Amino acid sequence: MIVSTVLGSTRSGRVGLRVARNIEALLASKGHTVHFIDPKAYDLPLLDNRYKFLKAGGAGSYPAALDELHAQFTASDALVLVTPEYNYGIAPPLANLLNYFWFEEFRGKPAGVVTYSMGAFGGARAGVVSRPYVAGLGMVSIPTQLAVPAAHALLSEEGAVAASADATSAKFYKENAEAFVRELAWYSDALSAARAKGLGW
């Protein structure tokens, strides 16, 4: 399975980088290929139009980074979106990056949502509103949402479960993350087979 893992936050000192690195490592440990996509690295301007229409204007009329992102998303079998909760919603940098693309890159592919916070609820409300958003991009949201509460205490800066983390919380997170990846892989297999037969809508 080829997975694009898309980090949502661009803030200084962002905890989300720890979460995204942890998911990246877990996916890789299962033999999956990961495209790690950090909106801070791409520094895209505010959305002006979709990539499909910008590209029609020819090279030089749009950020060259969009070609790389288009290729990565197109090659991916699944996506993982890693987002904090901003005002009951997903992170604006995440939406800005993804909104450059649409059905050509995403249609019929599964998306798993990972939310996090420094508080007790793990950004769960962002996961709720992400489902219709993911559907609007043409993807299928997998049933399991992976919420990571107190992510700053659970994970080290490198993305590993911290030695100082609460043992019960660490065990609970590891079990949930493993189940999340298994479910994403199942949906990826099922939807890849279905897409091979042709998109029926």
mmCIF file with all atom_site columns, C-alpha atoms in Angstrom:
data_model
loop_
_atom_site.group_PDB
_atom_site.id
_atom_site.type_symbol
_atom_site.label_atom_id
_atom_site.label_alt_id
_atom_site.label_comp_id
_atom_site.label_asym_id
_atom_site.label_entity_id
_atom_site.label_seq_id
_atom_site.pdbx_PDB_ins_code
_atom_site.Cartn_x
_atom_site.Cartn_y
_atom_site.Cartn_z
_atom_site.occupancy
_atom_site.B_iso_or_equiv
_atom_site.pdbx_formal_charge
_atom_site.auth_seq_id
_atom_site.auth_comp_id
_atom_site.auth_asym_id
_atom_site.auth_atom_id
_atom_site.pdbx_PDB_model_num
ATOM 1   C CA . MET A 1 1   ? 0.000   0.000  0.000   1.00 0.00 ? 1   MET A CA 1
ATOM 2   C CA . ILE A 1 2   ? 1.244   3.459  -0.903  1.00 0.00 ? 2   ILE A CA 1
ATOM 3   C CA . VAL A 1 3   ? 0.025   6.057  1.578   1.00 0.00 ? 3   VAL A CA 1
ATOM 4   C CA . SER A 1 4   ? 0.233   9.840  1.507   1.00 0.00 ? 4   SER A CA 1
ATOM 5   C CA . THR A 1 5   ? 0.401   10.999 5.107   1.00 0.00 ? 5   THR A CA 1
ATOM 6   C CA . VAL A 1 6   ? -0.526  14.684 5.178   1.00 0.00 ? 6   VAL A CA 1
ATOM 7   C CA . LEU A 1 7   ? 0.330   16.787 8.208   1.00 0.00 ? 7   LEU A CA 1
ATOM 8   C CA . GLY A 1 8   ? -2.065  19.620 8.956   1.00 0.00 ? 8   GLY A CA 1
ATOM 9   C CA . SER A 1 9   ? -0.284  22.047 11.263  1.00 0.00 ? 9   SER A CA 1
ATOM 10  C CA . THR A 1 10  ? 2.364   24.589 10.268  1.00 0.00 ? 10  THR A CA 1
ATOM 11  C CA . ARG A 1 11  ? 2.645   26.294 13.654  1.00 0.00 ? 11  ARG A CA 1
ATOM 12  C CA . SER A 1 12  ? 5.940   26.739 15.473  1.00 0.00 ? 12  SER A CA 1
ATOM 13  C CA . GLY A 1 13  ? 6.531   23.969 17.997  1.00 0.00 ? 13  GLY A CA 1
ATOM 14  C CA . ARG A 1 14  ? 3.770   21.878 16.421  1.00 0.00 ? 14  ARG A CA 1
ATOM 15  C CA . VAL A 1 15  ? 2.997   18.645 18.222  1.00 0.00 ? 15  VAL A CA 1
ATOM 16  C CA . GLY A 1 16  ? 1.454   17.235 15.061  1.00 0.00 ? 16  GLY A CA 1
ATOM 17  C CA . LEU A 1 17  ? 4.871   16.484 13.620  1.00 0.00 ? 17  LEU A CA 1
ATOM 18  C CA . ARG A 1 18  ? 5.361   13.912 16.391  1.00 0.00 ? 18  ARG A CA 1
ATOM 19  C CA . VAL A 1 19  ? 2.032   12.291 15.590  1.00 0.00 ? 19  VAL A CA 1
ATOM 20  C CA . ALA A 1 20  ? 2.643   12.224 11.844  1.00 0.00 ? 20  ALA A CA 1
ATOM 21  C CA . ARG A 1 21  ? 6.127   10.755 12.291  1.00 0.00 ? 21  ARG A CA 1
ATOM 22  C CA . ASN A 1 22  ? 4.737   8.041  14.539  1.00 0.00 ? 22  ASN A CA 1
ATOM 23  C CA . ILE A 1 23  ? 2.120   7.062  11.968  1.00 0.00 ? 23  ILE A CA 1
ATOM 24  C CA . GLU A 1 24  ? 4.713   7.191  9.201   1.00 0.00 ? 24  GLU A CA 1
ATOM 25  C CA . ALA A 1 25  ? 6.981   4.804  11.142  1.00 0.00 ? 25  ALA A CA 1
ATOM 26  C CA . LEU A 1 26  ? 4.106   2.444  11.936  1.00 0.00 ? 26  LEU A CA 1
ATOM 27  C CA . LEU A 1 27  ? 3.027   2.266  8.297   1.00 0.00 ? 27  LEU A CA 1
ATOM 28  C CA . ALA A 1 28  ? 6.608   1.675  7.163   1.00 0.00 ? 28  ALA A CA 1
ATOM 29  C CA . SER A 1 29  ? 7.044   -1.086 9.755   1.00 0.00 ? 29  SER A CA 1
ATOM 30  C CA . LYS A 1 30  ? 4.139   -2.926 8.117   1.00 0.00 ? 30  LYS A CA 1
ATOM 31  C CA . GLY A 1 31  ? 5.814   -2.762 4.712   1.00 0.00 ? 31  GLY A CA 1
ATOM 32  C CA . HIS A 1 32  ? 3.826   0.167  3.349   1.00 0.00 ? 32  HIS A CA 1
ATOM 33  C CA . THR A 1 33  ? 5.356   2.990  1.317   1.00 0.00 ? 33  THR A CA 1
ATOM 34  C CA . VAL A 1 34  ? 4.764   6.461  2.743   1.00 0.00 ? 34  VAL A CA 1
ATOM 35  C CA . HIS A 1 35  ? 4.768   9.858  1.056   1.00 0.00 ? 35  HIS A CA 1
ATOM 36  C CA . PHE A 1 36  ? 5.236   12.272 3.961   1.00 0.00 ? 36  PHE A CA 1
ATOM 37  C CA . ILE A 1 37  ? 3.588   15.552 3.005   1.00 0.00 ? 37  ILE A CA 1
ATOM 38  C CA . ASP A 1 38  ? 4.220   18.602 5.170   1.00 0.00 ? 38  ASP A CA 1
ATOM 39  C CA . PRO A 1 39  ? 2.452   21.803 4.063   1.00 0.00 ? 39  PRO A CA 1
ATOM 40  C CA . LYS A 1 40  ? 5.148   23.849 5.778   1.00 0.00 ? 40  LYS A CA 1
ATOM 41  C CA . ALA A 1 41  ? 7.740   22.396 3.404   1.00 0.00 ? 41  ALA A CA 1
ATOM 42  C CA . TYR A 1 42  ? 5.669   23.209 0.324   1.00 0.00 ? 42  TYR A CA 1
ATOM 43  C CA . ASP A 1 43  ? 4.627   26.690 1.443   1.00 0.00 ? 43  ASP A CA 1
ATOM 44  C CA . LEU A 1 44  ? 1.777   26.898 -1.068  1.00 0.00 ? 44  LEU A CA 1
ATOM 45  C CA . PRO A 1 45  ? -0.054  30.199 -1.533  1.00 0.00 ? 45  PRO A CA 1
ATOM 46  C CA . LEU A 1 46  ? -3.689  30.534 -0.549  1.00 0.00 ? 46  LEU A CA 1
ATOM 47  C CA . LEU A 1 47  ? -5.840  28.549 -2.927  1.00 0.00 ? 47  LEU A CA 1
ATOM 48  C CA . ASP A 1 48  ? -6.530  30.309 -6.208  1.00 0.00 ? 48  ASP A CA 1
ATOM 49  C CA . ASN A 1 49  ? -7.806  27.397 -8.291  1.00 0.00 ? 49  ASN A CA 1
ATOM 50  C CA . ARG A 1 50  ? -7.546  23.641 -8.647  1.00 0.00 ? 50  ARG A CA 1
ATOM 51  C CA . TYR A 1 51  ? -4.336  22.128 -9.973  1.00 0.00 ? 51  TYR A CA 1
ATOM 52  C CA . LYS A 1 52  ? -6.173  20.780 -13.007 1.00 0.00 ? 52  LYS A CA 1
ATOM 53  C CA . PHE A 1 53  ? -7.120  24.290 -14.118 1.00 0.00 ? 53  PHE A CA 1
ATOM 54  C CA . LEU A 1 54  ? -3.880  25.952 -13.067 1.00 0.00 ? 54  LEU A CA 1
ATOM 55  C CA . LYS A 1 55  ? -1.904  23.417 -15.100 1.00 0.00 ? 55  LYS A CA 1
ATOM 56  C CA . ALA A 1 56  ? -3.875  24.335 -18.208 1.00 0.00 ? 56  ALA A CA 1
ATOM 57  C CA . GLY A 1 57  ? -2.167  27.720 -18.042 1.00 0.00 ? 57  GLY A CA 1
ATOM 58  C CA . GLY A 1 58  ? 1.216   26.088 -18.679 1.00 0.00 ? 58  GLY A CA 1
ATOM 59  C CA . ALA A 1 59  ? 4.441   25.774 -16.710 1.00 0.00 ? 59  ALA A CA 1
ATOM 60  C CA . GLY A 1 60  ? 5.294   28.853 -14.703 1.00 0.00 ? 60  GLY A CA 1
ATOM 61  C CA . SER A 1 61  ? 1.661   29.775 -14.150 1.00 0.00 ? 61  SER A CA 1
ATOM 62  C CA . TYR A 1 62  ? 1.394   27.795 -10.887 1.00 0.00 ? 62  TYR A CA 1
ATOM 63  C CA . PRO A 1 63  ? 3.693   26.566 -8.080  1.00 0.00 ? 63  PRO A CA 1
ATOM 64  C CA . ALA A 1 64  ? 5.886   23.723 -9.385  1.00 0.00 ? 64  ALA A CA 1
ATOM 65  C CA . ALA A 1 65  ? 5.367   21.883 -6.075  1.00 0.00 ? 65  ALA A CA 1
ATOM 66  C CA . LEU A 1 66  ? 1.835   21.077 -7.214  1.00 0.00 ? 66  LEU A CA 1
ATOM 67  C CA . ASP A 1 67  ? 3.229   18.734 -9.892  1.00 0.00 ? 67  ASP A CA 1
ATOM 68  C CA . GLU A 1 68  ? 5.020   16.730 -7.197  1.00 0.00 ? 68  GLU A CA 1
ATOM 69  C CA . LEU A 1 69  ? 1.961   16.633 -4.958  1.00 0.00 ? 69  LEU A CA 1
ATOM 70  C CA . HIS A 1 70  ? -0.275  15.588 -7.856  1.00 0.00 ? 70  HIS A CA 1
ATOM 71  C CA . ALA A 1 71  ? 2.089   12.704 -8.660  1.00 0.00 ? 71  ALA A CA 1
ATOM 72  C CA . GLN A 1 72  ? 2.242   11.558 -5.034  1.00 0.00 ? 72  GLN A CA 1
ATOM 73  C CA . PHE A 1 73  ? -1.510  11.692 -4.511  1.00 0.00 ? 73  PHE A CA 1
ATOM 74  C CA . THR A 1 74  ? -2.207  9.971  -7.826  1.00 0.00 ? 74  THR A CA 1
ATOM 75  C CA . ALA A 1 75  ? 0.207   7.148  -6.991  1.00 0.00 ? 75  ALA A CA 1
ATOM 76  C CA . SER A 1 76  ? -1.234  6.677  -3.507  1.00 0.00 ? 76  SER A CA 1
ATOM 77  C CA . ASP A 1 77  ? -3.666  3.920  -2.620  1.00 0.00 ? 77  ASP A CA 1
ATOM 78  C CA . ALA A 1 78  ? -4.785  5.703  0.542   1.00 0.00 ? 78  ALA A CA 1
ATOM 79  C CA . LEU A 1 79  ? -4.353  8.897  2.536   1.00 0.00 ? 79  LEU A CA 1
ATOM 80  C CA . VAL A 1 80  ? -3.858  9.624  6.208   1.00 0.00 ? 80  VAL A CA 1
ATOM 81  C CA . LEU A 1 81  ? -4.770  13.122 7.341   1.00 0.00 ? 81  LEU A CA 1
ATOM 82  C CA . VAL A 1 82  ? -3.159  14.268 10.583  1.00 0.00 ? 82  VAL A CA 1
ATOM 83  C CA . THR A 1 83  ? -4.885  17.319 11.999  1.00 0.00 ? 83  THR A CA 1
ATOM 84  C CA . PRO A 1 84  ? -5.354  19.271 15.190  1.00 0.00 ? 84  PRO A CA 1
ATOM 85  C CA . GLU A 1 85  ? -8.736  20.731 16.040  1.00 0.00 ? 85  GLU A CA 1
ATOM 86  C CA . TYR A 1 86  ? -9.012  24.418 15.169  1.00 0.00 ? 86  TYR A CA 1
ATOM 87  C CA . ASN A 1 87  ? -12.314 25.977 16.301  1.00 0.00 ? 87  ASN A CA 1
ATOM 88  C CA . TYR A 1 88  ? -14.182 22.688 15.940  1.00 0.00 ? 88  TYR A CA 1
ATOM 89  C CA . GLY A 1 89  ? -12.679 22.147 12.482  1.00 0.00 ? 89  GLY A CA 1
ATOM 90  C CA . ILE A 1 90  ? -9.642  20.786 10.675  1.00 0.00 ? 90  ILE A CA 1
ATOM 91  C CA . ALA A 1 91  ? -6.402  22.718 10.280  1.00 0.00 ? 91  ALA A CA 1
ATOM 92  C CA . PRO A 1 92  ? -6.598  25.423 7.565   1.00 0.00 ? 92  PRO A CA 1
ATOM 93  C CA . PRO A 1 93  ? -3.166  24.546 6.057   1.00 0.00 ? 93  PRO A CA 1
ATOM 94  C CA . LEU A 1 94  ? -4.374  20.979 5.526   1.00 0.00 ? 94  LEU A CA 1
ATOM 95  C CA . ALA A 1 95  ? -7.508  22.107 3.708   1.00 0.00 ? 95  ALA A CA 1
ATOM 96  C CA . ASN A 1 96  ? -5.575  24.659 1.664   1.00 0.00 ? 96  ASN A CA 1
ATOM 97  C CA . LEU A 1 97  ? -3.170  22.002 0.386   1.00 0.00 ? 97  LEU A CA 1
ATOM 98  C CA . LEU A 1 98  ? -5.789  19.343 -0.331  1.00 0.00 ? 98  LEU A CA 1
ATOM 99  C CA . ASN A 1 99  ? -8.220  21.733 -2.004  1.00 0.00 ? 99  ASN A CA 1
ATOM 100 C CA . TYR A 1 100 ? -5.824  22.174 -4.927  1.00 0.00 ? 100 TYR A CA 1
ATOM 101 C CA . PHE A 1 101 ? -6.811  18.621 -5.900  1.00 0.00 ? 101 PHE A CA 1
ATOM 102 C CA . TRP A 1 102 ? -10.006 16.649 -6.363  1.00 0.00 ? 102 TRP A CA 1
ATOM 103 C CA . PHE A 1 103 ? -11.440 13.568 -8.039  1.00 0.00 ? 103 PHE A CA 1
ATOM 104 C CA . GLU A 1 104 ? -8.517  13.127 -10.454 1.00 0.00 ? 104 GLU A CA 1
ATOM 105 C CA . GLU A 1 105 ? -6.223  12.337 -7.526  1.00 0.00 ? 105 GLU A CA 1
ATOM 106 C CA . PHE A 1 106 ? -8.580  11.100 -4.790  1.00 0.00 ? 106 PHE A CA 1
ATOM 107 C CA . ARG A 1 107 ? -11.701 9.485  -6.214  1.00 0.00 ? 107 ARG A CA 1
ATOM 108 C CA . GLY A 1 108 ? -12.556 6.128  -4.673  1.00 0.00 ? 108 GLY A CA 1
ATOM 109 C CA . LYS A 1 109 ? -9.574  6.019  -2.302  1.00 0.00 ? 109 LYS A CA 1
ATOM 110 C CA . PRO A 1 110 ? -9.769  5.501  1.468   1.00 0.00 ? 110 PRO A CA 1
ATOM 111 C CA . ALA A 1 111 ? -8.749  8.175  3.924   1.00 0.00 ? 111 ALA A CA 1
ATOM 112 C CA . GLY A 1 112 ? -7.956  7.673  7.580   1.00 0.00 ? 112 GLY A CA 1
ATOM 113 C CA . VAL A 1 113 ? -8.120  10.642 9.944   1.00 0.00 ? 113 VAL A CA 1
ATOM 114 C CA . VAL A 1 114 ? -5.773  11.097 12.882  1.00 0.00 ? 114 VAL A CA 1
ATOM 115 C CA . THR A 1 115 ? -6.550  13.935 15.266  1.00 0.00 ? 115 THR A CA 1
ATOM 116 C CA . TYR A 1 116 ? -4.577  15.114 18.265  1.00 0.00 ? 116 TYR A CA 1
ATOM 117 C CA . SER A 1 117 ? -4.459  17.707 20.991  1.00 0.00 ? 117 SER A CA 1
ATOM 118 C CA . MET A 1 118 ? -2.600  18.575 24.149  1.00 0.00 ? 118 MET A CA 1
ATOM 119 C CA . GLY A 1 119 ? -5.866  18.102 26.026  1.00 0.00 ? 119 GLY A CA 1
ATOM 120 C CA . ALA A 1 120 ? -7.959  15.096 26.974  1.00 0.00 ? 120 ALA A CA 1
ATOM 121 C CA . PHE A 1 121 ? -10.119 14.704 23.865  1.00 0.00 ? 121 PHE A CA 1
ATOM 122 C CA . GLY A 1 122 ? -7.486  14.322 21.166  1.00 0.00 ? 122 GLY A CA 1
ATOM 123 C CA . GLY A 1 123 ? -9.086  16.772 18.733  1.00 0.00 ? 123 GLY A CA 1
ATOM 124 C CA . ALA A 1 124 ? -12.045 14.446 18.274  1.00 0.00 ? 124 ALA A CA 1
ATOM 125 C CA . ARG A 1 125 ? -14.386 17.132 16.917  1.00 0.00 ? 125 ARG A CA 1
ATOM 126 C CA . ALA A 1 126 ? -12.029 17.752 14.008  1.00 0.00 ? 126 ALA A CA 1
ATOM 127 C CA . GLY A 1 127 ? -12.443 14.090 13.138  1.00 0.00 ? 127 GLY A CA 1
ATOM 128 C CA . VAL A 1 128 ? -16.218 14.457 13.026  1.00 0.00 ? 128 VAL A CA 1
ATOM 129 C CA . VAL A 1 129 ? -16.195 17.369 10.572  1.00 0.00 ? 129 VAL A CA 1
ATOM 130 C CA . SER A 1 130 ? -13.468 15.760 8.475   1.00 0.00 ? 130 SER A CA 1
ATOM 131 C CA . ARG A 1 131 ? -15.806 13.023 7.248   1.00 0.00 ? 131 ARG A CA 1
ATOM 132 C CA . PRO A 1 132 ? -18.020 15.152 4.976   1.00 0.00 ? 132 PRO A CA 1
ATOM 133 C CA . TYR A 1 133 ? -14.920 17.050 3.862   1.00 0.00 ? 133 TYR A CA 1
ATOM 134 C CA . VAL A 1 134 ? -13.174 13.814 2.849   1.00 0.00 ? 134 VAL A CA 1
ATOM 135 C CA . ALA A 1 135 ? -16.321 12.737 0.991   1.00 0.00 ? 135 ALA A CA 1
ATOM 136 C CA . GLY A 1 136 ? -16.320 16.048 -0.869  1.00 0.00 ? 136 GLY A CA 1
ATOM 137 C CA . LEU A 1 137 ? -12.856 15.229 -2.190  1.00 0.00 ? 137 LEU A CA 1
ATOM 138 C CA . GLY A 1 138 ? -14.177 11.922 -3.514  1.00 0.00 ? 138 GLY A CA 1
ATOM 139 C CA . MET A 1 139 ? -12.610 9.700  -0.860  1.00 0.00 ? 139 MET A CA 1
ATOM 140 C CA . VAL A 1 140 ? -14.076 7.133  1.511   1.00 0.00 ? 140 VAL A CA 1
ATOM 141 C CA . SER A 1 141 ? -13.516 7.828  5.196   1.00 0.00 ? 141 SER A CA 1
ATOM 142 C CA . ILE A 1 142 ? -12.650 4.641  7.092   1.00 0.00 ? 142 ILE A CA 1
ATOM 143 C CA . PRO A 1 143 ? -14.823 4.013  10.181  1.00 0.00 ? 143 PRO A CA 1
ATOM 144 C CA . THR A 1 144 ? -12.056 4.281  12.764  1.00 0.00 ? 144 THR A CA 1
ATOM 145 C CA . GLN A 1 145 ? -10.791 7.686  13.802  1.00 0.00 ? 145 GLN A CA 1
ATOM 146 C CA . LEU A 1 146 ? -7.492  7.687  15.666  1.00 0.00 ? 146 LEU A CA 1
ATOM 147 C CA . ALA A 1 147 ? -7.594  10.399 18.339  1.00 0.00 ? 147 ALA A CA 1
ATOM 148 C CA . VAL A 1 148 ? -4.394  11.162 20.255  1.00 0.00 ? 148 VAL A CA 1
ATOM 149 C CA . PRO A 1 149 ? -4.967  13.049 23.526  1.00 0.00 ? 149 PRO A CA 1
ATOM 150 C CA . ALA A 1 150 ? -2.062  14.674 25.390  1.00 0.00 ? 150 ALA A CA 1
ATOM 151 C CA . ALA A 1 151 ? 0.121   14.012 22.352  1.00 0.00 ? 151 ALA A CA 1
ATOM 152 C CA . HIS A 1 152 ? 2.941   16.140 23.765  1.00 0.00 ? 152 HIS A CA 1
ATOM 153 C CA . ALA A 1 153 ? 3.243   13.778 26.744  1.00 0.00 ? 153 ALA A CA 1
ATOM 154 C CA . LEU A 1 154 ? 2.668   10.562 24.815  1.00 0.00 ? 154 LEU A CA 1
ATOM 155 C CA . LEU A 1 155 ? 5.167   11.018 21.981  1.00 0.00 ? 155 LEU A CA 1
ATOM 156 C CA . SER A 1 156 ? 8.764   12.194 21.811  1.00 0.00 ? 156 SER A CA 1
ATOM 157 C CA . GLU A 1 157 ? 9.898   14.856 19.359  1.00 0.00 ? 157 GLU A CA 1
ATOM 158 C CA . GLU A 1 158 ? 11.097  12.048 17.071  1.00 0.00 ? 158 GLU A CA 1
ATOM 159 C CA . GLY A 1 159 ? 7.618   10.497 17.054  1.00 0.00 ? 159 GLY A CA 1
ATOM 160 C CA . ALA A 1 160 ? 8.298   7.476  19.254  1.00 0.00 ? 160 ALA A CA 1
ATOM 161 C CA . VAL A 1 161 ? 6.176   6.670  22.282  1.00 0.00 ? 161 VAL A CA 1
ATOM 162 C CA . ALA A 1 162 ? 8.007   8.468  25.074  1.00 0.00 ? 162 ALA A CA 1
ATOM 163 C CA . ALA A 1 163 ? 9.631   6.468  27.837  1.00 0.00 ? 163 ALA A CA 1
ATOM 164 C CA . SER A 1 164 ? 7.994   8.850  30.292  1.00 0.00 ? 164 SER A CA 1
ATOM 165 C CA . ALA A 1 165 ? 4.492   8.325  28.874  1.00 0.00 ? 165 ALA A CA 1
ATOM 166 C CA . ASP A 1 166 ? 1.787   6.891  31.090  1.00 0.00 ? 166 ASP A CA 1
ATOM 167 C CA . ALA A 1 167 ? 1.891   3.121  30.583  1.00 0.00 ? 167 ALA A CA 1
ATOM 168 C CA . THR A 1 168 ? -1.872  2.707  30.238  1.00 0.00 ? 168 THR A CA 1
ATOM 169 C CA . SER A 1 169 ? -2.143  5.571  27.744  1.00 0.00 ? 169 SER A CA 1
ATOM 170 C CA . ALA A 1 170 ? 0.799   4.224  25.740  1.00 0.00 ? 170 ALA A CA 1
ATOM 171 C CA . LYS A 1 171 ? -0.697  0.725  25.556  1.00 0.00 ? 171 LYS A CA 1
ATOM 172 C CA . PHE A 1 172 ? -4.102  2.097  24.542  1.00 0.00 ? 172 PHE A CA 1
ATOM 173 C CA . TYR A 1 173 ? -2.581  4.266  21.824  1.00 0.00 ? 173 TYR A CA 1
ATOM 174 C CA . LYS A 1 174 ? -0.424  1.489  20.389  1.00 0.00 ? 174 LYS A CA 1
ATOM 175 C CA . GLU A 1 175 ? -3.388  -0.890 20.171  1.00 0.00 ? 175 GLU A CA 1
ATOM 176 C CA . ASN A 1 176 ? -5.584  1.750  18.529  1.00 0.00 ? 176 ASN A CA 1
ATOM 177 C CA . ALA A 1 177 ? -2.884  2.808  16.066  1.00 0.00 ? 177 ALA A CA 1
ATOM 178 C CA . GLU A 1 178 ? -2.279  -0.795 15.019  1.00 0.00 ? 178 GLU A CA 1
ATOM 179 C CA . ALA A 1 179 ? -6.015  -1.318 14.486  1.00 0.00 ? 179 ALA A CA 1
ATOM 180 C CA . PHE A 1 180 ? -6.232  1.941  12.517  1.00 0.00 ? 180 PHE A CA 1
ATOM 181 C CA . VAL A 1 181 ? -3.468  0.857  10.123  1.00 0.00 ? 181 VAL A CA 1
ATOM 182 C CA . ARG A 1 182 ? -4.991  -2.618 9.671   1.00 0.00 ? 182 ARG A CA 1
ATOM 183 C CA . GLU A 1 183 ? -8.351  -1.085 8.830   1.00 0.00 ? 183 GLU A CA 1
ATOM 184 C CA . LEU A 1 184 ? -6.826  1.388  6.388   1.00 0.00 ? 184 LEU A CA 1
ATOM 185 C CA . ALA A 1 185 ? -5.015  -1.464 4.630   1.00 0.00 ? 185 ALA A CA 1
ATOM 186 C CA . TRP A 1 186 ? -8.236  -3.495 4.403   1.00 0.00 ? 186 TRP A CA 1
ATOM 187 C CA . TYR A 1 187 ? -10.105 -0.598 2.823   1.00 0.00 ? 187 TYR A CA 1
ATOM 188 C CA . SER A 1 188 ? -7.179  0.110  0.527   1.00 0.00 ? 188 SER A CA 1
ATOM 189 C CA . ASP A 1 189 ? -7.199  -3.473 -0.760  1.00 0.00 ? 189 ASP A CA 1
ATOM 190 C CA . ALA A 1 190 ? -10.967 -3.509 -1.218  1.00 0.00 ? 190 ALA A CA 1
ATOM 191 C CA . LEU A 1 191 ? -11.190 -0.139 -2.936  1.00 0.00 ? 191 LEU A CA 1
ATOM 192 C CA . SER A 1 192 ? -8.121  -0.747 -5.118  1.00 0.00 ? 192 SER A CA 1
ATOM 193 C CA . ALA A 1 193 ? -9.824  -3.888 -6.450  1.00 0.00 ? 193 ALA A CA 1
ATOM 194 C CA . ALA A 1 194 ? -13.032 -1.956 -7.034  1.00 0.00 ? 194 ALA A CA 1
ATOM 195 C CA . ARG A 1 195 ? -11.278 0.903  -8.819  1.00 0.00 ? 195 ARG A CA 1
ATOM 196 C CA . ALA A 1 196 ? -9.526  -1.616 -11.092 1.00 0.00 ? 196 ALA A CA 1
ATOM 197 C CA . LYS A 1 197 ? -12.970 -2.607 -12.365 1.00 0.00 ? 197 LYS A CA 1
ATOM 198 C CA . GLY A 1 198 ? -13.756 1.022  -13.158 1.00 0.00 ? 198 GLY A CA 1
ATOM 199 C CA . LEU A 1 199 ? -15.410 3.823  -11.251 1.00 0.00 ? 199 LEU A CA 1
ATOM 200 C CA . GLY A 1 200 ? -19.125 3.321  -11.558 1.00 0.00 ? 200 GLY A CA 1
ATOM 201 C CA . TRP A 1 201 ? -20.286 6.855  -10.940 1.00 0.00 ? 201 TRP A CA 1
#
